[in-house]
Coordinates of C-alpha atoms in Angstrom, one line a residue:
X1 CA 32.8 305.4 123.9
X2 CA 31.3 308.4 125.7
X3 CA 29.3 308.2 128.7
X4 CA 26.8 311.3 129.4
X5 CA 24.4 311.5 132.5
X6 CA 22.0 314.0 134.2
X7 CA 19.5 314.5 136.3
X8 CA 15.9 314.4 136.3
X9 CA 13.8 318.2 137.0
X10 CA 13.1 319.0 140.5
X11 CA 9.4 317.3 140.3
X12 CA 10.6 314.0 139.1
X13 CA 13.3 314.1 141.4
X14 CA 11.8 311.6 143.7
X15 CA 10.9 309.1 141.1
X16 CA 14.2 309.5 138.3
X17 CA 17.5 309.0 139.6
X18 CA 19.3 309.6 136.2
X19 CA 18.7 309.8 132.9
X20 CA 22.0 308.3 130.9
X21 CA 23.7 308.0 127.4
X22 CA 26.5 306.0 126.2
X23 CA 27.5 306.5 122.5
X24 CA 30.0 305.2 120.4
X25 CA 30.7 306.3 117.0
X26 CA 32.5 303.3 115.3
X27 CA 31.1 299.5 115.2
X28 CA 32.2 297.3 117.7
X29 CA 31.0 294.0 119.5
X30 CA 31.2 294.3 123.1
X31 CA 30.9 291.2 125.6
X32 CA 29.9 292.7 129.3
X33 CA 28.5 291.2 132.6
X34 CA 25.4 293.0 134.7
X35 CA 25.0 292.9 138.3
X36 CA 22.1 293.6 140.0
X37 CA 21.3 297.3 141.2
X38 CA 18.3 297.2 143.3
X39 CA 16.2 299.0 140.5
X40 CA 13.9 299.3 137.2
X41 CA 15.4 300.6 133.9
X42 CA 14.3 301.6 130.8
X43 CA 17.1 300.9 128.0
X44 CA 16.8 302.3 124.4
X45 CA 19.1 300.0 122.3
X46 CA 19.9 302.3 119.6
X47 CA 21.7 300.9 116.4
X48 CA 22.9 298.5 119.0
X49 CA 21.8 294.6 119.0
X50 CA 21.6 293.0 122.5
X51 CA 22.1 289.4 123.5
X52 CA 21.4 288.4 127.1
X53 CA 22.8 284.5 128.6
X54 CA 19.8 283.6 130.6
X55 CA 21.4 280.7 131.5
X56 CA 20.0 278.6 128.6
X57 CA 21.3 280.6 126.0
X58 CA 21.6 283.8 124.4
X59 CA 18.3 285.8 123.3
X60 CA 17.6 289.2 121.9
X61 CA 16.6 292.0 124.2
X62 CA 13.8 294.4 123.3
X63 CA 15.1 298.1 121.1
X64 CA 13.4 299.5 123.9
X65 CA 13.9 297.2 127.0
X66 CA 12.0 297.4 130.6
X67 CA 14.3 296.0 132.8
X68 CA 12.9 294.8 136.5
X69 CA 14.2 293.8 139.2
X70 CA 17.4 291.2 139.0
X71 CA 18.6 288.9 141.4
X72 CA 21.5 287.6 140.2
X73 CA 23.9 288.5 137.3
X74 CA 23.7 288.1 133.3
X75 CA 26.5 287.9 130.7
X76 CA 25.3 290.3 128.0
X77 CA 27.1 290.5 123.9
X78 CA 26.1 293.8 122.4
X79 CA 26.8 294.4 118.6
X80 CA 26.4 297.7 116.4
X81 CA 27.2 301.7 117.1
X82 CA 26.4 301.1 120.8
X83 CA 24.0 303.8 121.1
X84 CA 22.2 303.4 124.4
X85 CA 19.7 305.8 126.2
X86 CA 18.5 304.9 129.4
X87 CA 16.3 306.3 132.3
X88 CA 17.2 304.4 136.3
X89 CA 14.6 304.4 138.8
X90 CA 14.9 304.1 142.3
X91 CA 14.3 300.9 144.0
X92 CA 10.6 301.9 144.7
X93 CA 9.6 304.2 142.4
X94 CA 8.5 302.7 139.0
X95 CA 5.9 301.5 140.8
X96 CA 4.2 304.9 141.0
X97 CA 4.1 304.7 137.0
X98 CA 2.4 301.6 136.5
X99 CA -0.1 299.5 138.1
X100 CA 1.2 296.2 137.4
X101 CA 3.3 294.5 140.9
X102 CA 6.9 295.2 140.1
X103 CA 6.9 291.5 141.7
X104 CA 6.0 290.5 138.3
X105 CA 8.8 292.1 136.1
X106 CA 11.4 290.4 138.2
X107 CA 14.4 288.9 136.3
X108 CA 12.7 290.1 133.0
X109 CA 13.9 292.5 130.5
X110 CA 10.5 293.1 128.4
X111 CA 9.2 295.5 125.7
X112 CA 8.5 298.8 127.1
X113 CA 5.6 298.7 124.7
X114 CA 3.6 296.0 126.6
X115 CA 3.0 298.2 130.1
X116 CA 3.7 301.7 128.9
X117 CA 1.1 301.5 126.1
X118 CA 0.8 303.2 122.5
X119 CA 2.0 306.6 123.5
X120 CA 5.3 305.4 124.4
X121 CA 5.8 305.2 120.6
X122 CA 5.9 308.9 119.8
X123 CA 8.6 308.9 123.0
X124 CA 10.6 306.4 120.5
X125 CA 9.7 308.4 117.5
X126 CA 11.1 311.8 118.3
X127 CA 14.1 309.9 120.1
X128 CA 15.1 308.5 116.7
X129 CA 14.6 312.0 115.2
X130 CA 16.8 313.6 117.6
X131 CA 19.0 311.0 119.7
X132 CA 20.5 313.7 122.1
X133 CA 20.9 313.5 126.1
X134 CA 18.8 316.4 126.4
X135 CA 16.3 315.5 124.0
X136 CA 15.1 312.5 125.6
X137 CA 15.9 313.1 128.8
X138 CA 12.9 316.5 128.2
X139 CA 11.1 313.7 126.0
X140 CA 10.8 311.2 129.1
X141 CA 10.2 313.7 131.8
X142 CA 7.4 314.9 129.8
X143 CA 5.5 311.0 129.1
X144 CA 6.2 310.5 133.2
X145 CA 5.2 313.5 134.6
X146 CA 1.9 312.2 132.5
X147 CA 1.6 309.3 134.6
X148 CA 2.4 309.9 137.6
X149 CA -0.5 310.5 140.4
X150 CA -0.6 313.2 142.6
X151 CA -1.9 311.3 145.6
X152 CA 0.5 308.0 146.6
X153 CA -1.1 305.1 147.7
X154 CA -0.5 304.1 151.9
X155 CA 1.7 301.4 150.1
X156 CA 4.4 303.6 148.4
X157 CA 4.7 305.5 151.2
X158 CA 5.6 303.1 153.6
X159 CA 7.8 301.4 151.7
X160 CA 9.7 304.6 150.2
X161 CA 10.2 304.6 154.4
X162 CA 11.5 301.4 154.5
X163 CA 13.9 302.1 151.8
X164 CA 15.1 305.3 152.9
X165 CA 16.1 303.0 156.1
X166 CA 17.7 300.6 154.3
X167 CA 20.3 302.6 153.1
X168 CA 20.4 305.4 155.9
X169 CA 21.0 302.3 158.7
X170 CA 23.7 299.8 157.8
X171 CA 23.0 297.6 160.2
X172 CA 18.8 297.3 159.5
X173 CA 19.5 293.4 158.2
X174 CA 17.1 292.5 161.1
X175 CA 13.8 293.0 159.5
X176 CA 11.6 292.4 162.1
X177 CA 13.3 295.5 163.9
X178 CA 12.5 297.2 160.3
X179 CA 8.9 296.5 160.5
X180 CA 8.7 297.5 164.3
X181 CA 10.2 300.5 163.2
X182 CA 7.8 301.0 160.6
X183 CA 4.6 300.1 162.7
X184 CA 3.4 297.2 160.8
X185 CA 4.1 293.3 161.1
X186 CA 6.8 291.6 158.9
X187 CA 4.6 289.8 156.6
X188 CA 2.9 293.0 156.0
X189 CA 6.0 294.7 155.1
X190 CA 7.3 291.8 153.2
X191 CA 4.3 291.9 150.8
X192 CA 4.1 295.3 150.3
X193 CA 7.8 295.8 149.7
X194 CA 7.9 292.8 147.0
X195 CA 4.4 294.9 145.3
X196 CA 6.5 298.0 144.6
X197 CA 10.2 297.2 144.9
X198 CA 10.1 293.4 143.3
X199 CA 12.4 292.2 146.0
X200 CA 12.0 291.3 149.8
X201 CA 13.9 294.2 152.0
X202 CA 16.7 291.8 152.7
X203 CA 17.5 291.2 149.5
X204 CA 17.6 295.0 148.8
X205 CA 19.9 295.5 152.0
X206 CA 22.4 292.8 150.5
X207 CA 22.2 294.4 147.2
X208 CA 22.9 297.8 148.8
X209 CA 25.5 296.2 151.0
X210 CA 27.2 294.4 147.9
X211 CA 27.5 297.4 145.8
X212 CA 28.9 299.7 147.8
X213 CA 31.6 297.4 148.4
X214 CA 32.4 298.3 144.2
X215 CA 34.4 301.8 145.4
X216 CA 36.8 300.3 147.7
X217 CA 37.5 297.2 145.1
X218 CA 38.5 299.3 142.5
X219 CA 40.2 301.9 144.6
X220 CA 42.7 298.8 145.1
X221 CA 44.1 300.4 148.0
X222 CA 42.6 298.5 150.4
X223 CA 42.2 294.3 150.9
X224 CA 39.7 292.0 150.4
X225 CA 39.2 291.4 154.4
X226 CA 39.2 295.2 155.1
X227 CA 36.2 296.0 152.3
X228 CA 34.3 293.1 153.8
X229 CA 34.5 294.4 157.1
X230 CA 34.1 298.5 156.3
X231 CA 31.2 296.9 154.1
X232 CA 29.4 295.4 157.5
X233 CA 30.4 291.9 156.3
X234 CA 31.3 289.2 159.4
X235 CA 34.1 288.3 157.7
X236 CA 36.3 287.6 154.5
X237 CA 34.4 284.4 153.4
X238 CA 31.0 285.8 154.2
X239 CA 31.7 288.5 151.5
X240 CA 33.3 286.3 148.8
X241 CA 30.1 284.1 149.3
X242 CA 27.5 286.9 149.0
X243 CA 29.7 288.8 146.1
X244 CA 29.9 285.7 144.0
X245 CA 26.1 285.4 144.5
X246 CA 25.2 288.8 142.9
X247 CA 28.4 289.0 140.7
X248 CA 29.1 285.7 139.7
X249 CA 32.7 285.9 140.3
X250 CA 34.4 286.6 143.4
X251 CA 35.8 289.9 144.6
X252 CA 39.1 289.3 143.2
X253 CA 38.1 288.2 140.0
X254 CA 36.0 291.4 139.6
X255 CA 39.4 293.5 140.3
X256 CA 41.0 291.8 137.2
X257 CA 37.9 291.9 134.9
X258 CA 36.8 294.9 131.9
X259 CA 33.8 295.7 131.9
X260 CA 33.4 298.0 129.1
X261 CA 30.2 299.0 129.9
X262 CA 29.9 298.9 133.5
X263 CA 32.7 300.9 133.9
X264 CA 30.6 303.5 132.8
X265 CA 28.1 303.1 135.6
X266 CA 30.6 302.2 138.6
X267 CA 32.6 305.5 138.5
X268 CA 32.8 307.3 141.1
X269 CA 30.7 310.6 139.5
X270 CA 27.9 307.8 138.2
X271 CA 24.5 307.6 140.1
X272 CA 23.1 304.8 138.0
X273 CA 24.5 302.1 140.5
X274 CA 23.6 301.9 144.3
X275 CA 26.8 302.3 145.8
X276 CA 27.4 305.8 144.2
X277 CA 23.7 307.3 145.6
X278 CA 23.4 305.2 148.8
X279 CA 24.5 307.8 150.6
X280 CA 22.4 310.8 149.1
X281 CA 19.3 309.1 149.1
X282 CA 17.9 309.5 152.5
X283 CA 18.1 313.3 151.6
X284 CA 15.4 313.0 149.1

């Protein structure tokens, strides 16, 4: 399989992290595990079939898949060419394309159709004429740049703030000293945050927290107990207990396992997963 990825034109910058393509030219089935990342994503299942365990059972995702917020992990069996496109927001910043609460979309993967309307069909349309990287990623720059406002609510702004904090200050767990800093109570925050991100700031800060734990795992060089601790973890047991929340396997189990897909998107070079922007985010 090949893995392409680029980034968005300086006016989307703010709003796209990545646009992304993962191709493969022979038929194979593929069984893979997601972990939550803290953002939305559009996926274009292309020639591709997609089963998602929801913990019931196995269902078919969407061709063209919004994906919102999730807040734990999900086993996933994929089946065709595996030709996927996708476009990764930041934590925040789908919500400056639509006005539906992101709170809404969380652990759902729906039809893009349903919120980005009848002209999202001739984005699908010339994709399937010409499935290139470059192609769609010009294609989907085009349909945003559409949508997007030129004045940003009070709302977004605040809590673009408050995740620009989150991952500049590793030790902002204390929310209250979040919303101080902010200038606006907790239950404000709280609300607002959950509008436009789909999860509470704590959540995000363990999400941000767990994934950047992902480059020192498969470095290998280092242990369990010395990731936990770099990671701002109290402890070996406090990070096996949060890890196994979000990955549904402990750290040690995630060193042994493929993950055909993921590996894709946890490389180093890769900005579709937190731990790999974190750090270049505040610059933005």
């Amino acid at each position: 399989m090949v893995y392409e990825e680029i980034a968005p034109s300086i006016r989307l910058k703010h709003y796209i992290n990545c646009f992304w393509m993962i191709h493969s030219p022979e038929q194979v089935d593929i069984m893979d595990r997601t972990f939550p990342d803290g953002c939305q994503e559009i996926i274009f299942n292309l020639e591709t079939q997609v089963r998602r365990d929801d913990g019931k059972g196995f269902f078919d995702n969407p061709e063209v898949e919004l994906v919102g917020q999730m807040t734990r992990p999900y086993n996933i069996v994929t089946r065709g060419r595996q030709t996927f496109f996708g476009v990764k927001f930041f934590p925040h910043s789908f919500s400056a394309f639509t006005h539906e609460s992101i709170n809404d979309l969380k652990d759902q993967s729906i039809d893009a159709h349903l919120l980005l309307g009848k002209e999202f069909r001739y984005v699908i349309e010339r994709l399937h004429y010409k499935p290139s990287l470059q192609h769609f990623a010009h294609t989907m720059e085009a349909f945003f740049a559409r949508r997007l406002s030129t004045e940003r609510a009070r709302t977004y702004q605040l809590v673009e703030r408050a995740v620009q904090h989150l991952f500049s200050d590793s030790d902002i767990g204390n929310i209250d000293a979040l919303a101080h800093r902010l200038g606006v109570s907790d239950r404000y925050l709280q609300q607002t945050f959950k509008q436009h991100v789909g999860l509470t700031p704590k959540q995000l800060w363990k999400m941000i927290r767990f994934q950047r734990s992902f480059r020192y795992l498969s470095g290998g060089d280092e242990s369990i107990t010395d990731v936990a601790y770099r990671c701002g973890y109290y402890d070996h047991a406090h990070f096996a207990h949060d890890f196994k929340n979000l990955a549904g396997m402990t750290p040690s189990q995630y060193q042994s396992t493929t993950l055909p897909l993921n590996q894709f998107f946890l490389a180093p070079g890769s900005r579709t997963y937190l731990c790999n922007y974190a750090d270049t985010y505040t610059s933005f």
